[in-house]
């Protein structure tokens, strides 16, 4: 199966009992669209792992495209071993029946997601230094992904994991996609509350959609509740414009789903009025225009992120920015700056609030 990453994925089927012998389920962690997720013990190493079971009807179309994308992308990144990206450890095929097969993705086990981590924090919430440290790790992960021209496209607290030692790991790459100058990214998914304005308007988009999601999550770390809680795409845009102002007509994208005059005039405001702790750096993540959104953070006296391996293809353009009083010293090179290499994207008007609509993104399904 061609997954659009320049590779074809074939998952070998080991003997039926191999996976069941090696991995002993301990507890169910959740149930998704294609199967369940379990905490399990690896009998060979004694370590805990997370098993993501995917049901595949026998004789059908094969693995769900989201699973194929996730495996192919994580296999592509495997040799780089970034500390803030969840690690795929194994892929097993087992439990075959006349009508169904089961493919199991084996991930490193992480104790909790960011949503749970925030809920468990005693009042008044996480200390600012903890939030700063988590954001540094989060931005390093995004810097790494975008340097590899990977757009995650579904960042939300449930897809960001936090270990007991405070290490952050970005997970759930089922909707991620590698982009290029020649690729049209087709219908996107991002849970509604974390969706960038250009996606809500079904305008052109690229890696800055991830940075908007990061900005929403950053604010949520302080607020302990989502920043924008719309019930539809139009309502979500209205709540965004109520906070940051309605863009000038010269800045309104052409040929989009909703005209500017569909929204009531709103004077520009600063997100810091709602979340004072954001600072200038946090506000850079919540700019309406994607090509001006959060490309570089940090003042010149702080070191940038650790050097990354050379990307394939070449790293997107980096652009400069200003001071970062709130996060001090986190540099982003996410390809969000002005560039002719911004693939066009159109969103779907059928996404439920907080839900998903799987986009094709050039994948042969």
Coordinates of C-alpha atoms in Angstrom, one line a residue:
X1 CA 0.0 0.0 0.0
X2 CA 1.4 3.4 -1.0
X3 CA 1.1 5.7 2.0
X4 CA 2.3 8.9 0.4
X5 CA 5.6 9.0 2.2
X6 CA 7.6 7.5 -0.7
X7 CA 7.3 4.1 0.9
X8 CA 4.9 1.1 0.8
X9 CA 4.1 -0.5 4.1
X10 CA 3.8 -4.3 4.4
X11 CA 3.2 -5.7 7.9
X12 CA 4.4 -9.3 8.1
X13 CA 2.2 -11.7 10.0
X14 CA 4.2 -13.6 12.6
X15 CA 2.8 -16.8 14.2
X16 CA -0.6 -16.3 15.8
X17 CA 0.6 -16.6 19.4
X18 CA 3.8 -14.6 19.1
X19 CA 2.4 -11.2 20.1
X20 CA 0.1 -12.8 22.8
X21 CA 3.0 -14.5 24.4
X22 CA 5.4 -11.5 24.4
X23 CA 2.9 -8.8 25.5
X24 CA 0.7 -9.4 28.5
X25 CA -2.3 -7.0 28.7
X26 CA -2.6 -5.3 32.1
X27 CA -5.3 -2.7 31.7
X28 CA -7.5 -1.2 29.0
X29 CA -6.6 2.5 28.4
X30 CA -9.2 3.4 25.9
X31 CA -11.2 2.5 22.8
X32 CA -10.8 4.2 19.4
X33 CA -12.5 4.1 16.0
X34 CA -10.5 1.0 14.9
X35 CA -9.8 -0.8 18.2
X36 CA -8.7 -0.7 21.8
X37 CA -5.5 0.6 23.5
X38 CA -4.0 -1.5 26.3
X39 CA -1.3 -1.1 28.9
X40 CA 0.8 -4.3 28.7
X41 CA 3.9 -5.9 30.0
X42 CA 6.7 -7.0 27.7
X43 CA 7.6 -10.4 29.0
X44 CA 11.1 -10.3 27.4
X45 CA 12.2 -6.9 28.9
X46 CA 9.8 -6.6 31.8
X47 CA 8.9 -3.1 30.7
X48 CA 5.4 -1.7 30.3
X49 CA 4.3 -0.9 26.8
X50 CA 1.1 0.5 25.1
X51 CA -0.7 -1.8 22.6
X52 CA -2.8 -0.2 20.0
X53 CA -5.0 -2.9 18.4
X54 CA -6.4 -2.3 14.9
X55 CA -9.1 -4.5 13.5
X56 CA -8.7 -5.3 9.8
X57 CA -11.6 -7.1 8.0
X58 CA -10.2 -10.1 6.1
X59 CA -10.5 -9.6 2.3
X60 CA -11.3 -5.9 2.7
X61 CA -9.4 -2.8 1.8
X62 CA -6.6 -3.5 4.3
X63 CA -5.3 -1.4 7.1
X64 CA -7.1 1.9 7.9
X65 CA -5.2 4.8 6.1
X66 CA -4.6 6.5 9.5
X67 CA -2.9 3.4 10.8
X68 CA -0.8 3.1 7.7
X69 CA 0.3 6.7 7.9
X70 CA 1.1 6.5 11.6
X71 CA 3.3 3.4 11.2
X72 CA 5.1 4.6 8.0
X73 CA 5.8 8.0 9.6
X74 CA 7.1 6.7 12.9
X75 CA 9.2 4.1 11.1
X76 CA 10.7 7.0 9.0
X77 CA 11.6 8.9 12.2
X78 CA 12.7 5.9 14.2
X79 CA 16.4 6.2 13.6
X80 CA 16.4 9.9 14.7
X81 CA 15.1 9.0 18.2
X82 CA 13.8 12.4 19.2
X83 CA 13.2 12.4 23.0
X84 CA 9.9 14.3 22.6
X85 CA 8.3 12.0 20.0
X86 CA 6.6 8.8 21.2
X87 CA 8.5 5.7 20.0
X88 CA 6.9 2.9 18.0
X89 CA 8.7 -0.3 19.2
X90 CA 7.0 -3.1 17.3
X91 CA 4.3 -4.0 14.8
X92 CA 2.6 -7.4 15.1
X93 CA -0.1 -9.2 13.2
X94 CA -2.1 -11.8 15.1
X95 CA -5.5 -13.2 16.2
X96 CA -6.6 -14.0 12.6
X97 CA -10.1 -15.3 12.2
X98 CA -12.1 -16.2 9.0
X99 CA -13.4 -12.6 9.0
X100 CA -11.0 -10.4 10.8
X101 CA -7.3 -9.9 11.5
X102 CA -5.7 -7.8 14.2
X103 CA -2.6 -5.6 13.8
X104 CA -1.0 -4.4 17.0
X105 CA 1.2 -1.3 17.2
X106 CA 3.5 -1.5 20.2
X107 CA 4.5 1.9 21.7
X108 CA 6.5 2.9 24.6
X109 CA 4.2 3.4 27.6
X110 CA 3.7 6.9 29.0
X111 CA 1.8 7.3 32.2
X112 CA -0.7 10.0 31.2
X113 CA -1.7 12.5 28.6
X114 CA -1.5 16.3 29.1
X115 CA -5.2 16.5 29.7
X116 CA -5.0 14.1 32.7
X117 CA -1.8 15.8 33.9
X118 CA -3.6 19.2 34.0
X119 CA -6.6 17.7 35.7
X120 CA -4.5 16.1 38.4
X121 CA -2.6 19.3 39.3
X122 CA -3.8 20.8 42.6
X123 CA -5.3 24.3 42.6
X124 CA -4.3 26.8 41.3
X125 CA -2.7 24.6 38.6
X126 CA 0.7 23.9 37.3
X127 CA 3.6 26.1 38.4
X128 CA 4.8 28.6 35.7
X129 CA 8.2 26.9 35.6
X130 CA 6.6 23.6 34.9
X131 CA 4.5 25.0 32.1
X132 CA 7.7 26.7 30.7
X133 CA 9.5 23.4 30.7
X134 CA 6.7 21.5 29.1
X135 CA 6.4 24.2 26.4
X136 CA 10.2 24.0 25.7
X137 CA 9.8 20.3 25.1
X138 CA 6.7 20.7 23.0
X139 CA 8.2 23.3 20.8
X140 CA 11.4 21.2 20.3
X141 CA 9.2 18.4 19.1
X142 CA 7.3 20.6 16.7
X143 CA 10.6 22.2 15.5
X144 CA 11.9 18.7 14.8
X145 CA 8.7 17.6 13.0
X146 CA 8.4 20.7 10.9
X147 CA 12.1 20.5 10.0
X148 CA 11.3 17.1 8.5
X149 CA 8.3 18.7 6.7
X150 CA 5.8 16.8 8.8
X151 CA 2.5 18.5 9.9
X152 CA 0.9 16.7 12.8
X153 CA -2.6 18.2 12.2
X154 CA -4.3 16.9 15.3
X155 CA -2.5 18.4 18.3
X156 CA -4.6 18.5 21.4
X157 CA -4.0 17.7 25.1
X158 CA -5.1 14.1 24.6
X159 CA -2.4 13.6 22.0
X160 CA 0.5 15.0 24.1
X161 CA 1.9 12.6 26.7
X162 CA 3.7 13.4 29.9
X163 CA 5.9 10.9 31.8
X164 CA 6.1 10.7 35.6
X165 CA 9.5 12.5 35.3
X166 CA 7.9 15.4 33.4
X167 CA 9.1 14.4 29.9
X168 CA 6.7 15.5 27.2
X169 CA 6.1 13.3 24.1
X170 CA 4.0 14.1 21.1
X171 CA 1.8 11.1 20.0
X172 CA -0.9 9.9 17.7
X173 CA 0.4 10.5 14.2
X174 CA -2.6 8.9 12.4
X175 CA -3.5 12.2 10.8
X176 CA 0.1 13.6 10.2
X177 CA 1.4 14.2 6.8
X178 CA 4.6 15.0 5.0
X179 CA 4.1 18.1 2.8
X180 CA 6.0 19.5 -0.1
X181 CA 5.9 22.4 -2.5
X182 CA 4.0 20.3 -5.0
X183 CA 1.4 18.6 -2.8
X184 CA -2.2 19.7 -2.2
X185 CA -3.2 18.9 1.3
X186 CA -6.9 17.8 1.2
X187 CA -9.5 17.8 4.0
X188 CA -7.9 18.3 7.4
X189 CA -8.6 17.2 10.8
X190 CA -7.9 19.0 13.9
X191 CA -10.3 18.8 16.9
X192 CA -12.5 21.9 16.5
X193 CA -11.3 23.8 19.6
X194 CA -7.7 23.6 18.5
X195 CA -8.3 24.3 14.8
X196 CA -6.5 27.3 13.2
X197 CA -8.5 30.1 11.5
X198 CA -7.2 29.2 8.0
X199 CA -8.5 25.6 8.5
X200 CA -11.9 26.8 9.7
X201 CA -12.1 29.1 6.7
X202 CA -10.9 26.2 4.4
X203 CA -8.1 28.4 3.1
X204 CA -4.5 27.4 2.2
X205 CA -2.5 26.0 5.2
X206 CA 0.8 24.3 6.1
X207 CA 2.8 23.8 9.3
X208 CA 1.5 27.0 11.1
X209 CA -1.8 25.1 11.8
X210 CA 0.2 23.1 14.4
X211 CA 1.5 26.3 16.0
X212 CA -2.0 27.6 16.5
X213 CA -2.9 24.4 18.3
X214 CA 0.2 24.8 20.4
X215 CA -0.9 28.3 21.3
X216 CA -4.3 27.1 22.4
X217 CA -2.8 24.3 24.5
X218 CA -0.3 26.8 26.0
X219 CA -3.2 29.0 27.2
X220 CA -5.1 25.9 28.5
X221 CA -2.1 25.0 30.7
X222 CA -2.7 28.3 32.6
X223 CA -6.5 28.4 32.4
X224 CA -7.1 24.7 33.0
X225 CA -9.8 24.8 30.4
X226 CA -9.9 25.3 26.6
X227 CA -9.4 28.8 25.3
X228 CA -12.0 28.6 22.5
X229 CA -15.0 26.3 22.9
X230 CA -17.0 26.7 19.7
X231 CA -19.9 24.4 18.8
X232 CA -19.4 24.8 15.0
X233 CA -16.8 26.1 12.6
X234 CA -18.6 29.5 12.4
X235 CA -19.1 29.7 16.1
X236 CA -15.4 28.8 16.7
X237 CA -14.3 31.6 14.3
X238 CA -16.6 34.0 16.1
X239 CA -15.1 33.2 19.5
X240 CA -11.6 33.6 18.1
X241 CA -12.4 37.0 16.6
X242 CA -14.0 38.1 19.8
X243 CA -10.7 37.7 21.5
X244 CA -8.1 38.7 18.9
X245 CA -10.2 40.9 16.7
X246 CA -11.7 40.6 13.2
X247 CA -8.9 40.7 10.6
X248 CA -8.9 43.7 8.2
X249 CA -10.5 43.1 4.9
X250 CA -7.1 43.3 3.2
X251 CA -6.0 40.3 5.3
X252 CA -9.1 38.2 4.7
X253 CA -8.1 35.2 2.5
X254 CA -9.7 34.9 -0.9
X255 CA -12.1 32.2 -2.0
X256 CA -12.9 30.9 1.5
X257 CA -16.0 29.3 3.0
X258 CA -17.2 32.4 4.9
X259 CA -17.1 36.0 3.9
X260 CA -15.7 38.6 6.3
X261 CA -19.0 40.4 6.6
X262 CA -20.6 37.2 8.1
X263 CA -18.9 38.2 11.4
X264 CA -19.7 41.2 13.7
X265 CA -16.9 43.8 13.8
X266 CA -14.5 43.1 16.7
X267 CA -11.8 45.5 17.8
X268 CA -8.4 43.9 18.1
X269 CA -7.6 42.7 21.6
X270 CA -4.7 41.0 23.2
X271 CA -5.0 37.3 24.2
X272 CA -3.1 38.3 27.3
X273 CA -6.3 40.1 28.5
X274 CA -7.8 36.6 28.9
X275 CA -4.5 34.8 29.8
X276 CA -2.0 37.3 31.2
X277 CA 0.7 34.7 31.5
X278 CA 1.0 34.2 27.7
X279 CA 3.3 37.2 27.2
X280 CA 4.4 38.3 23.8
X281 CA 5.7 34.9 22.8
X282 CA 2.4 33.2 23.5
X283 CA 0.5 35.8 21.5
X284 CA 2.7 35.1 18.5
X285 CA 1.2 31.6 18.3
X286 CA -2.3 33.0 18.2
X287 CA -2.0 35.3 15.2
X288 CA -4.7 35.0 12.6
X289 CA -2.3 35.0 9.6
X290 CA -0.5 31.7 9.5
X291 CA 2.6 33.0 7.8
X292 CA 3.3 35.4 10.7
X293 CA 2.6 32.9 13.4
X294 CA 5.3 31.8 16.0
X295 CA 8.4 30.9 13.9
X296 CA 11.1 31.9 16.4
X297 CA 11.1 32.4 20.2
X298 CA 13.7 33.4 22.7
X299 CA 16.0 36.2 23.4
X300 CA 19.6 36.3 22.1
X301 CA 21.1 35.5 25.5
X302 CA 19.4 32.0 25.7
X303 CA 20.7 29.0 23.8
X304 CA 18.4 27.7 21.0
X305 CA 17.2 24.1 20.9
X306 CA 19.7 21.3 20.6
X307 CA 20.9 20.9 17.0
X308 CA 18.7 18.6 14.9
X309 CA 19.8 16.0 12.3
X310 CA 19.8 17.3 8.7
X311 CA 16.2 17.1 7.4
X312 CA 15.2 15.2 4.3
X313 CA 14.1 17.1 2.3
X314 CA 15.9 20.4 3.2
X315 CA 14.7 22.4 6.2
X316 CA 12.0 25.0 5.5
X317 CA 12.9 28.7 5.7
X318 CA 13.5 30.2 9.2
X319 CA 12.5 33.7 9.9
X320 CA 13.3 36.0 12.9
X321 CA 11.3 37.1 15.8
X322 CA 11.4 39.0 19.0
X323 CA 11.9 38.5 22.7
X324 CA 10.3 35.8 24.7
X325 CA 9.7 37.0 28.3
X326 CA 7.5 34.1 29.1
X327 CA 9.4 31.1 27.7
X328 CA 12.9 32.5 27.3
X329 CA 15.1 30.9 24.8
X330 CA 13.0 28.4 22.8
X331 CA 13.8 28.7 19.1
X332 CA 11.3 27.5 16.4
X333 CA 12.2 26.7 12.8
X334 CA 8.9 25.4 11.7
X335 CA 8.7 26.6 8.2
X336 CA 5.9 29.0 9.1
X337 CA 7.4 32.0 7.4
X338 CA 6.5 33.5 4.1
X339 CA 7.4 31.0 1.4
X340 CA 6.2 29.9 -2.0
X341 CA 6.1 26.4 -0.6
X342 CA 2.7 26.6 1.1
X343 CA 0.5 23.7 -0.1
X344 CA -3.2 24.6 -0.6
X345 CA -5.7 23.1 1.7
X346 CA -9.5 23.0 1.9
X347 CA -11.2 21.9 5.1
X348 CA -14.5 20.0 5.5
X349 CA -17.8 21.6 6.5
X350 CA -18.9 18.3 8.0
X351 CA -16.6 18.0 11.0
X352 CA -18.5 17.6 14.3
X353 CA -17.5 19.8 17.2
X354 CA -14.4 18.2 18.8
X355 CA -14.5 15.4 16.3
X356 CA -12.4 14.2 13.4
X357 CA -12.8 13.9 9.6
X358 CA -10.1 11.8 8.0
X359 CA -8.5 13.7 5.1
X360 CA -7.0 12.1 2.1
X361 CA -3.8 14.2 2.0
X362 CA -2.6 12.5 -1.1
X363 CA -2.7 9.0 0.4
X364 CA -3.6 6.1 -1.8
X365 CA -6.4 4.5 0.1

